[in-house]
Structures are given as C-alpha cells and as structure tokens.
Coordinates of C-alpha atoms and ligand atoms in Angstrom, one line a residue:
M1 CA 0.1 0.0 0.0
T2 CA 1.5 3.4 -1.0
L3 CA 0.0 6.1 0.9
P4 CA 0.1 9.8 -0.2
A5 CA 2.7 11.5 1.8
D6 CA 0.0 13.9 3.1
D7 CA -1.9 11.4 5.0
G8 CA -2.4 12.3 8.6
F9 CA -0.2 11.3 11.5
S10 CA -2.5 8.6 12.9
T11 CA -3.4 7.2 9.4
R12 CA 0.3 6.7 8.8
A13 CA 0.9 5.3 12.2
I14 CA -1.8 2.8 11.6
H15 CA -1.2 1.8 7.8
V16 CA 2.3 2.4 6.7
G17 CA 4.2 -0.8 6.4
Q18 CA 1.2 -2.7 7.7
E19 CA -0.9 -3.9 4.8
P20 CA -2.9 -7.1 5.5
D21 CA -0.6 -10.2 5.3
P22 CA -0.5 -11.3 1.6
T23 CA -0.7 -15.0 2.4
T24 CA -3.7 -15.2 4.8
G25 CA -5.2 -11.7 4.8
A26 CA -4.5 -11.4 8.6
V27 CA -5.2 -7.7 9.3
V28 CA -2.5 -7.5 12.0
L29 CA 0.9 -8.0 10.7
P30 CA 2.4 -11.5 11.9
I31 CA 5.2 -11.8 14.3
Y32 CA 7.8 -13.3 12.1
Q33 CA 9.5 -15.2 14.8
T34 CA 12.3 -16.7 12.6
S35 CA 16.0 -16.5 12.5
T36 CA 16.4 -17.5 8.8
F37 CA 14.5 -17.6 5.5
A38 CA 14.4 -20.3 2.8
Q39 CA 15.9 -19.6 -0.5
D40 CA 14.5 -21.1 -3.7
V41 CA 17.7 -21.4 -5.4
V42 CA 21.1 -20.4 -4.1
G43 CA 21.2 -16.6 -3.5
Q44 CA 17.5 -16.1 -4.4
T45 CA 15.5 -14.9 -1.4
R46 CA 11.7 -14.7 -1.7
A47 CA 11.2 -11.2 -0.2
G48 CA 14.7 -10.0 0.2
Y49 CA 15.2 -11.5 3.6
D50 CA 18.0 -14.0 4.4
Y51 CA 18.8 -13.8 8.1
S52 CA 17.0 -11.9 10.8
R53 CA 20.1 -10.0 12.1
A54 CA 20.1 -8.2 8.7
G55 CA 16.3 -7.7 8.4
N56 CA 13.0 -9.2 9.5
P57 CA 9.6 -8.4 8.1
T58 CA 8.1 -7.5 11.4
S59 CA 11.0 -5.1 12.2
T60 CA 10.7 -3.8 8.6
A61 CA 7.1 -2.8 9.3
L62 CA 8.0 -0.9 12.4
E63 CA 11.0 0.8 10.6
L64 CA 8.7 1.9 7.6
A65 CA 6.0 3.4 10.0
L66 CA 8.8 5.2 12.2
A67 CA 10.5 6.6 9.0
S68 CA 7.1 8.0 7.8
L69 CA 6.1 9.4 11.1
E70 CA 9.5 11.3 11.4
R71 CA 9.5 12.4 7.9
G72 CA 12.6 10.4 7.2
R73 CA 13.5 8.0 4.4
H74 CA 15.2 5.4 6.6
A75 CA 14.7 3.9 10.0
K76 CA 16.4 1.2 11.8
A77 CA 14.9 -0.5 15.1
F78 CA 17.3 -1.5 17.9
A79 CA 17.3 -3.7 21.0
S80 CA 17.3 -0.5 23.1
G81 CA 17.8 3.3 22.8
M82 CA 21.2 2.8 24.0
A83 CA 22.0 0.3 21.2
A84 CA 20.6 2.9 18.8
A85 CA 22.9 5.6 20.4
D86 CA 25.9 3.4 20.2
T87 CA 25.2 2.6 16.6
A88 CA 24.8 6.4 15.7
I89 CA 28.0 7.2 17.4
R90 CA 30.1 4.4 15.7
A91 CA 28.6 5.1 12.2
M92 CA 28.9 8.8 12.4
L93 CA 32.2 9.4 14.2
R94 CA 35.8 8.1 14.2
P95 CA 38.4 8.1 16.9
G96 CA 39.8 11.7 17.2
D97 CA 36.5 13.3 16.5
H98 CA 34.9 15.9 18.8
L99 CA 31.1 15.9 19.7
I100 CA 29.0 18.5 21.7
I101 CA 26.4 17.1 24.2
P102 CA 23.8 18.8 26.5
D103 CA 25.2 19.3 30.0
D104 CA 21.8 17.7 31.2
A105 CA 22.0 14.8 28.8
Y106 CA 20.2 11.5 29.5
G107 CA 22.5 9.8 32.0
G108 CA 23.0 6.7 29.8
S109 CA 23.9 8.7 26.8
F110 CA 26.4 10.7 28.9
R111 CA 27.9 7.3 30.4
L112 CA 28.1 5.8 26.6
I113 CA 30.0 8.9 25.5
D114 CA 32.0 9.5 28.6
K115 CA 33.0 5.9 29.6
I116 CA 33.1 4.1 26.2
G117 CA 33.3 6.9 23.6
V118 CA 36.2 8.6 25.2
P119 CA 38.5 5.5 25.6
W120 CA 37.6 4.7 22.0
G121 CA 39.1 8.2 21.1
L122 CA 36.3 10.6 21.0
T123 CA 36.4 13.9 22.9
Y124 CA 33.4 15.9 24.0
T125 CA 32.2 19.2 25.5
A126 CA 29.1 19.3 27.5
V127 CA 27.2 22.6 27.2
P128 CA 23.9 24.2 28.3
I129 CA 22.1 23.3 25.2
A130 CA 19.5 26.1 25.5
D131 CA 22.4 28.7 25.2
L132 CA 23.2 29.0 21.5
D133 CA 26.4 31.1 22.1
A134 CA 27.7 28.2 24.4
V135 CA 27.0 25.7 21.6
R136 CA 28.7 27.9 19.0
A137 CA 31.7 28.5 21.3
A138 CA 32.2 24.7 22.0
V139 CA 32.7 24.1 18.1
R140 CA 36.2 22.9 17.4
P141 CA 37.8 22.1 14.0
T142 CA 37.3 18.3 14.8
T143 CA 33.5 18.7 15.8
R144 CA 31.5 16.2 13.8
L145 CA 28.3 15.8 15.7
I146 CA 26.1 17.9 18.0
W147 CA 24.0 15.6 20.2
C148 CA 20.7 17.3 21.2
E149 CA 17.9 16.4 23.4
T150 CA 14.8 18.6 23.8
P151 CA 12.9 18.6 26.1
T152 CA 15.8 17.4 28.3
N153 CA 15.7 15.0 31.3
P154 CA 14.9 15.9 34.0
L155 CA 14.8 19.6 33.8
L156 CA 12.8 19.9 30.6
T157 CA 15.2 22.3 29.0
I158 CA 14.3 23.3 25.5
A159 CA 16.9 23.4 22.6
D160 CA 16.3 25.3 19.5
I161 CA 16.6 22.5 16.9
Y162 CA 16.6 24.8 13.8
A163 CA 19.3 27.1 15.2
I164 CA 21.5 24.3 16.4
S165 CA 21.2 22.6 13.0
E166 CA 22.6 25.8 11.5
I167 CA 25.5 25.8 13.9
A168 CA 26.2 22.2 13.2
H169 CA 26.1 22.5 9.4
D170 CA 28.2 25.7 9.2
A171 CA 30.8 23.7 11.2
G172 CA 30.6 20.8 8.8
A173 CA 29.1 18.7 11.6
K174 CA 25.7 16.7 11.9
L175 CA 22.9 17.1 14.3
L176 CA 21.4 14.3 16.1
V177 CA 18.2 14.8 18.2
D178 CA 17.2 12.3 20.9
N179 CA 13.4 12.8 20.4
T180 CA 12.4 10.3 23.0
F181 CA 10.7 12.9 25.5
A182 CA 8.6 14.5 22.8
S183 CA 7.8 11.6 20.5
P184 CA 7.3 12.0 16.7
Y185 CA 3.6 13.1 17.4
L186 CA 4.7 16.4 19.1
Q187 CA 8.0 17.1 17.4
Q188 CA 9.8 16.2 14.0
P189 CA 13.3 17.2 14.2
L190 CA 14.3 16.3 10.7
V191 CA 11.8 18.8 9.3
L192 CA 13.5 21.4 11.6
G193 CA 17.1 20.7 10.2
A194 CA 18.3 17.7 12.2
D195 CA 20.3 14.9 10.3
V196 CA 19.3 12.1 12.7
V197 CA 16.5 11.4 15.1
M198 CA 17.1 8.9 17.8
H199 CA 14.5 7.3 20.0
S200 CA 14.2 5.2 23.0
T201 CA 11.0 3.4 21.9
T202 CA 10.9 2.1 25.4
K203 CA 9.1 5.3 26.3
Y204 CA 6.3 7.0 24.5
V205 CA 6.7 5.2 21.1
G206 CA 6.0 1.8 22.7
G207 CA 4.0 3.4 25.4
H208 CA 2.9 0.4 27.6
S209 CA 6.2 -0.1 29.7
D210 CA 6.5 -3.7 28.2
I211 CA 9.5 -3.4 25.9
I212 CA 12.9 -2.1 25.6
G213 CA 13.7 -0.8 22.2
G214 CA 15.4 2.1 20.1
A215 CA 15.5 3.5 16.7
L216 CA 17.5 5.7 14.4
I217 CA 15.8 7.7 11.6
T218 CA 17.3 9.9 8.8
A219 CA 16.4 11.3 5.4
D220 CA 20.1 11.0 4.4
D221 CA 20.6 7.9 2.1
E222 CA 24.3 7.5 3.1
L223 CA 23.6 7.7 6.7
G224 CA 20.6 5.4 6.4
E225 CA 22.8 2.8 4.6
S226 CA 25.6 3.1 7.3
F227 CA 23.1 2.5 10.1
S228 CA 21.7 -0.6 8.5
F229 CA 25.3 -1.8 7.9
H230 CA 26.4 -1.1 11.5
A231 CA 23.3 -2.7 12.9
K232 CA 23.8 -5.8 10.9
S233 CA 27.6 -6.0 11.8
M234 CA 27.2 -4.9 15.5
G235 CA 24.0 -6.9 16.0
G236 CA 22.0 -4.7 18.4
I237 CA 18.8 -5.2 16.5
A238 CA 15.3 -5.3 17.7
G239 CA 13.8 -8.9 17.9
P240 CA 10.5 -9.5 16.1
F241 CA 8.3 -9.7 19.1
D242 CA 9.6 -6.5 20.5
A243 CA 9.2 -4.8 17.1
W244 CA 5.6 -6.2 17.0
L245 CA 4.8 -4.8 20.5
T246 CA 6.3 -1.4 19.6
L247 CA 4.3 -1.2 16.4
R248 CA 1.1 -2.0 18.3
G249 CA 2.0 0.8 20.7
L250 CA 2.7 3.2 17.9
K251 CA -0.8 3.0 16.4
T252 CA -2.3 4.8 19.4
L253 CA 0.6 7.3 19.9
A254 CA -1.4 10.4 18.9
V255 CA -4.4 9.7 21.1
R256 CA -2.1 8.8 24.0
M257 CA 0.0 12.0 23.5
E258 CA -3.0 14.2 23.5
R259 CA -4.1 12.7 26.8
H260 CA -0.5 12.8 28.4
C261 CA -0.5 16.5 27.4
D262 CA -3.9 17.3 28.8
N263 CA -3.0 15.6 32.1
A264 CA 0.4 17.1 32.3
E265 CA -0.9 20.6 31.7
A266 CA -3.4 20.2 34.6
I267 CA -0.8 18.6 37.0
A268 CA 1.7 21.6 36.2
D269 CA -1.0 24.2 37.0
L270 CA -1.8 22.3 40.2
L271 CA 1.9 22.2 41.3
Q272 CA 2.5 25.9 40.4
S273 CA -0.2 27.0 42.7
H274 CA 0.7 24.6 45.6
S275 CA 2.4 26.2 48.7
R276 CA 4.8 23.2 49.2
V277 CA 6.1 23.3 45.8
G278 CA 9.0 25.5 44.5
R279 CA 9.9 25.8 40.9
V280 CA 7.8 23.8 38.4
Y281 CA 9.6 22.7 35.1
Y282 CA 7.1 22.2 32.3
P283 CA 7.7 23.7 28.9
G284 CA 4.0 24.4 28.6
L285 CA 4.2 27.0 31.2
E286 CA 4.5 30.6 30.0
N287 CA 7.2 31.3 32.7
H288 CA 9.5 28.4 31.4
E289 CA 12.6 29.8 29.7
G290 CA 12.1 27.6 26.7
H291 CA 8.4 28.1 26.3
D292 CA 8.7 30.3 23.2
V293 CA 11.0 27.8 21.3
A294 CA 9.0 25.0 22.5
A295 CA 5.8 26.7 21.1
G296 CA 7.6 27.1 17.8
Q297 CA 8.8 23.6 17.3
M298 CA 6.4 21.3 19.3
L299 CA 2.6 20.5 18.8
R300 CA 2.1 20.4 22.6
Y301 CA 4.3 20.2 25.5
G302 CA 4.5 16.4 26.5
G303 CA 3.7 14.4 29.6
M304 CA 6.9 15.0 31.6
V305 CA 6.7 17.4 34.7
S306 CA 9.3 18.0 37.2
F307 CA 9.2 20.1 40.3
R308 CA 11.2 21.2 43.4
V309 CA 9.8 20.6 46.8
A310 CA 9.9 23.5 49.5
G311 CA 10.9 21.0 52.2
G312 CA 14.2 19.9 50.5
R313 CA 15.5 16.4 49.7
E314 CA 14.1 14.6 52.7
E315 CA 10.5 15.9 51.9
A316 CA 11.1 15.0 48.2
V317 CA 11.9 11.4 49.0
K318 CA 9.0 11.2 51.4
I319 CA 6.5 12.4 48.7
C320 CA 7.8 9.9 46.3
S321 CA 6.7 7.0 48.6
R322 CA 3.3 8.6 49.6
T323 CA 1.5 8.5 46.2
R324 CA -1.1 5.8 45.5
L325 CA -1.5 5.9 41.7
F326 CA 1.9 7.5 40.8
T327 CA 4.2 4.5 41.0
L328 CA 7.6 4.9 42.3
A329 CA 9.9 3.8 39.4
E330 CA 12.4 4.8 36.8
S331 CA 11.6 5.1 33.1
L332 CA 8.6 7.1 31.5
G333 CA 6.2 7.5 28.6
G334 CA 3.9 4.6 29.6
V335 CA 0.1 4.8 30.1
E336 CA 0.6 4.6 33.8
S337 CA 1.9 7.5 36.0
L338 CA 5.2 7.3 37.5
I339 CA 7.1 9.3 40.2
E340 CA 10.8 9.3 40.9
H341 CA 13.7 11.2 42.6
P342 CA 16.2 11.9 39.9
G343 CA 19.1 12.6 42.3
L344 CA 18.8 9.3 43.9
M345 CA 17.4 7.2 41.0
T346 CA 17.9 8.0 37.3
H347 CA 20.6 10.6 37.8
A348 CA 22.5 9.0 40.7
S349 CA 25.4 8.1 38.4
V350 CA 25.9 11.7 37.4
A351 CA 26.3 13.0 41.1
G352 CA 29.3 15.1 41.4
S353 CA 29.5 15.7 37.6
S354 CA 28.3 18.7 35.5
L355 CA 25.0 16.7 34.9
E356 CA 24.2 16.7 38.7
V357 CA 20.5 17.6 39.3
P358 CA 19.0 19.4 42.5
D359 CA 18.3 17.0 45.3
D360 CA 14.9 18.5 46.0
L361 CA 13.7 17.5 42.5
I362 CA 10.8 15.2 41.8
R363 CA 10.1 14.0 38.1
L364 CA 6.7 12.8 37.0
S365 CA 5.8 10.8 34.0
V366 CA 2.1 11.9 33.8
G367 CA 0.2 8.9 32.5
I368 CA -3.3 8.8 30.9
E369 CA -5.4 7.8 34.0
D370 CA -8.4 10.0 34.8
I371 CA -7.0 13.5 35.7
D372 CA -9.2 14.0 38.9
D373 CA -7.7 10.7 40.4
L374 CA -4.1 11.8 39.5
M375 CA -4.7 15.4 41.0
A376 CA -6.2 13.9 44.3
D377 CA -3.3 11.4 44.6
L378 CA -0.7 14.1 44.2
S379 CA -2.5 16.6 46.5
D380 CA -2.7 13.9 49.2
A381 CA 1.0 13.1 48.9
L382 CA 2.0 16.9 49.0
N383 CA -0.3 17.6 52.0
Ligands
LIG1 C1 15.4 6.0 28.2 C2 16.2 6.9 27.4 C3 17.3 6.5 26.6 C4 17.7 5.1 26.6 O1 16.9 4.3 26.1 P1 16.9 2.6 26.6 O2 15.7 2.1 25.7 O3 16.5 2.6 28.0 O4 18.1 1.9 26.2 C5 17.9 7.5 25.8 N1 17.5 8.8 25.8 C6 16.5 9.2 26.7 C7 15.9 10.6 26.7 C8 15.7 8.3 27.4 O5 14.7 8.7 28.1

C-alpha cells in the first residue's frame, strides 16, 4: 500500500508498512519469529530476507512506520535506545572526532559517550544546550556531531533545533536529536533541520512499559545505509516480538500523547499553585525559559513534569513514597503515571559531575489515567 505523503499522522501510524498479510489476509502483521529464511535457489530470497540480524519483516514494518512519522526516508529498529545511540556514534564518528552534548543529557547517553566513547578516542564538550552562544563556542575544527535532546531529562530544558542545526552545518558537523521525550507526534526534528533522530522506543513510542527498544531515523541515504550496515555488523537489532509490540503501541501514539499532554498541563497548574512546591519545570508554562522555542517547534508540551519541593531532599523522598497511583519507578512514557527522585534514582550516576541535578527535585511521568484521580493522589502526597 503506498499512501500519499499527506495522509495524517495517525493514518500513517496505523497503515504505513502494515498492509494485510499477503498469504492469509491477517489484518494485523504477523510476528515473523524466525532466524532464517528459505531460499528457492542459491542466493535467491523470496522477499529480500536471508537472516533476521540483517532484516526481518516485522521489524521492517516498524521501521517503515517510524520513518514515515518522523518524515525520514530510512529507519532502523534496535534492541534498546542505547543500542541505537551506540550505533549512531560508531556510524557517524571516528576516533579523534569531537562532539558536543547537552550538560543535562540523558545519563545513559552521557555514560556511553564518557566511559566508552572517550576510551575509543572521542572528545566531547558538555554545554547548556539552550544557550546557542555556548553551543557555538564549543565548536572545534574536529567537531563532527552535535548531540541534542529537547525537552531534556529531568529539567525539561528546550533546545532550538533549527538554530542548532545551522551551527552544526556551518561547522561541517551533523545534528542528532534524541526525540524520546517529545515523540514524533509532538516534534519532528528532521523537518527542523536535524540529520538524525534517535528514540528510546521504550518510552512514548511503545507506550506500555512492556518493551526495551530504540530507533534511528534519517532522510540521508548514506547515513541510512550506514546505520543498516552497522546494525547488521554490530547486532544490536530489535527482535521480532519487541518490534511487533512497539508497532502495536505506535498505532495509538497520537491519542495517547494528547491525553498525556492534557493531564500534564493540569498537573503543572496544580503544582504551580501549591504552597509546598518550589519551581515547576514544564515547557507548556509561560514562565518556562524555553516556552517560546517549544511553542515554535512542538505541537504540545508532552507528559513530563518536574518540580522542586519546598521542604528539600528529605521531603522530596517522602513524597515519592506517599503516592497511591503514581508508581515509584524509573522510566517514563507509559500509560501509567510514575514518580521518581532523579538525584537518587535515574541520575544517581551523574552526582558530582556537570550533569548533577538538584536533590529537592521530583520527576513525574504523567500517565493517561483520569485526571481527577491523579490530581487527588498528588495533592494527598503533598499535604
Ligand atoms: C530511556 C532513554 C534513553 C535510553 O533508552 P533505553 O531504551 O533505556 O536504552 C535514551 N534517551 C532518553 C531521553 C531516554 O529517556
């Protein structure tokens, strides 16, 4: 089925790469749980598949859908967001190259670059990614990549994707955007000038907290080819069942994101007017430093809300264990609401580094439950 490119987001999420099974007419794509594929004569495959490390029809369907939703031409699905990140780094950089990263990058990406990329021969500079002068000042003759997240984790900082893509391209470098927090529904970085989009599909794309997965998407044929080659060579590919679950989640991304945004906006308002709450970090709030840039590049502002507690670290830790519906857990982007203390949980490994976060900070992944129940739960925990 070839759909016109102007089909809407949900139409493409539900149909691209997912025509009924040609053999049986099954409306839902089968899980091709197979390692290898029969060849009719030597070297002649039936549909281009020979071995599932190099390609699998279930994964292909997910890849076609993701490429369409991000307005790219090529997508590759991986076993995790970090496998996607590792593949991007090794495909795009060589020992001796320099990259620029946000000073509040996802902790796992920071660890990959700092603990594995640096011994491999990379150098990096961590900058406040919302500060374009700081990004520009960090460029060196050997800079080949700017690594960008927006909104960032856990402080929801907003980076200006278009402006940073110009800085990267003027320097002869590429721009990669980790689009995990926004999802392709709220933000399409390739349209804004980025060269590569990375996802932890574990989060909003999958949306049900039941898989670990990742993806790289690009409109550049050479990069697309290189990601496939590296994936096949390095082996960090998505298995067929994980790809199937991810695709199942992807179909409802638009309706889930609308509800995540509705709920997060209401929670941000509640927190902002609460006497026991200090600063609230949500790009949808007009007093957020990145609000105007976010309004220009995002459809809405997402489901993540962070806030500081007036009572400091001890009080923050207590609140995290007092909620009934918000489950105390790492991760984000699922239908259920989660609460966590970044300083002691997701960001414990960056304590003492430039990525350290305030210890009175709480991060919420606002789910799609009924908003009245979520508000009551949070109010009870705060009071
Ligand atoms: C979770 C996450 C990752 C890592 O993805 P995994 O699927 O856990 O490997 C990368 N970037 C961001 C922003 C994330 O939230």
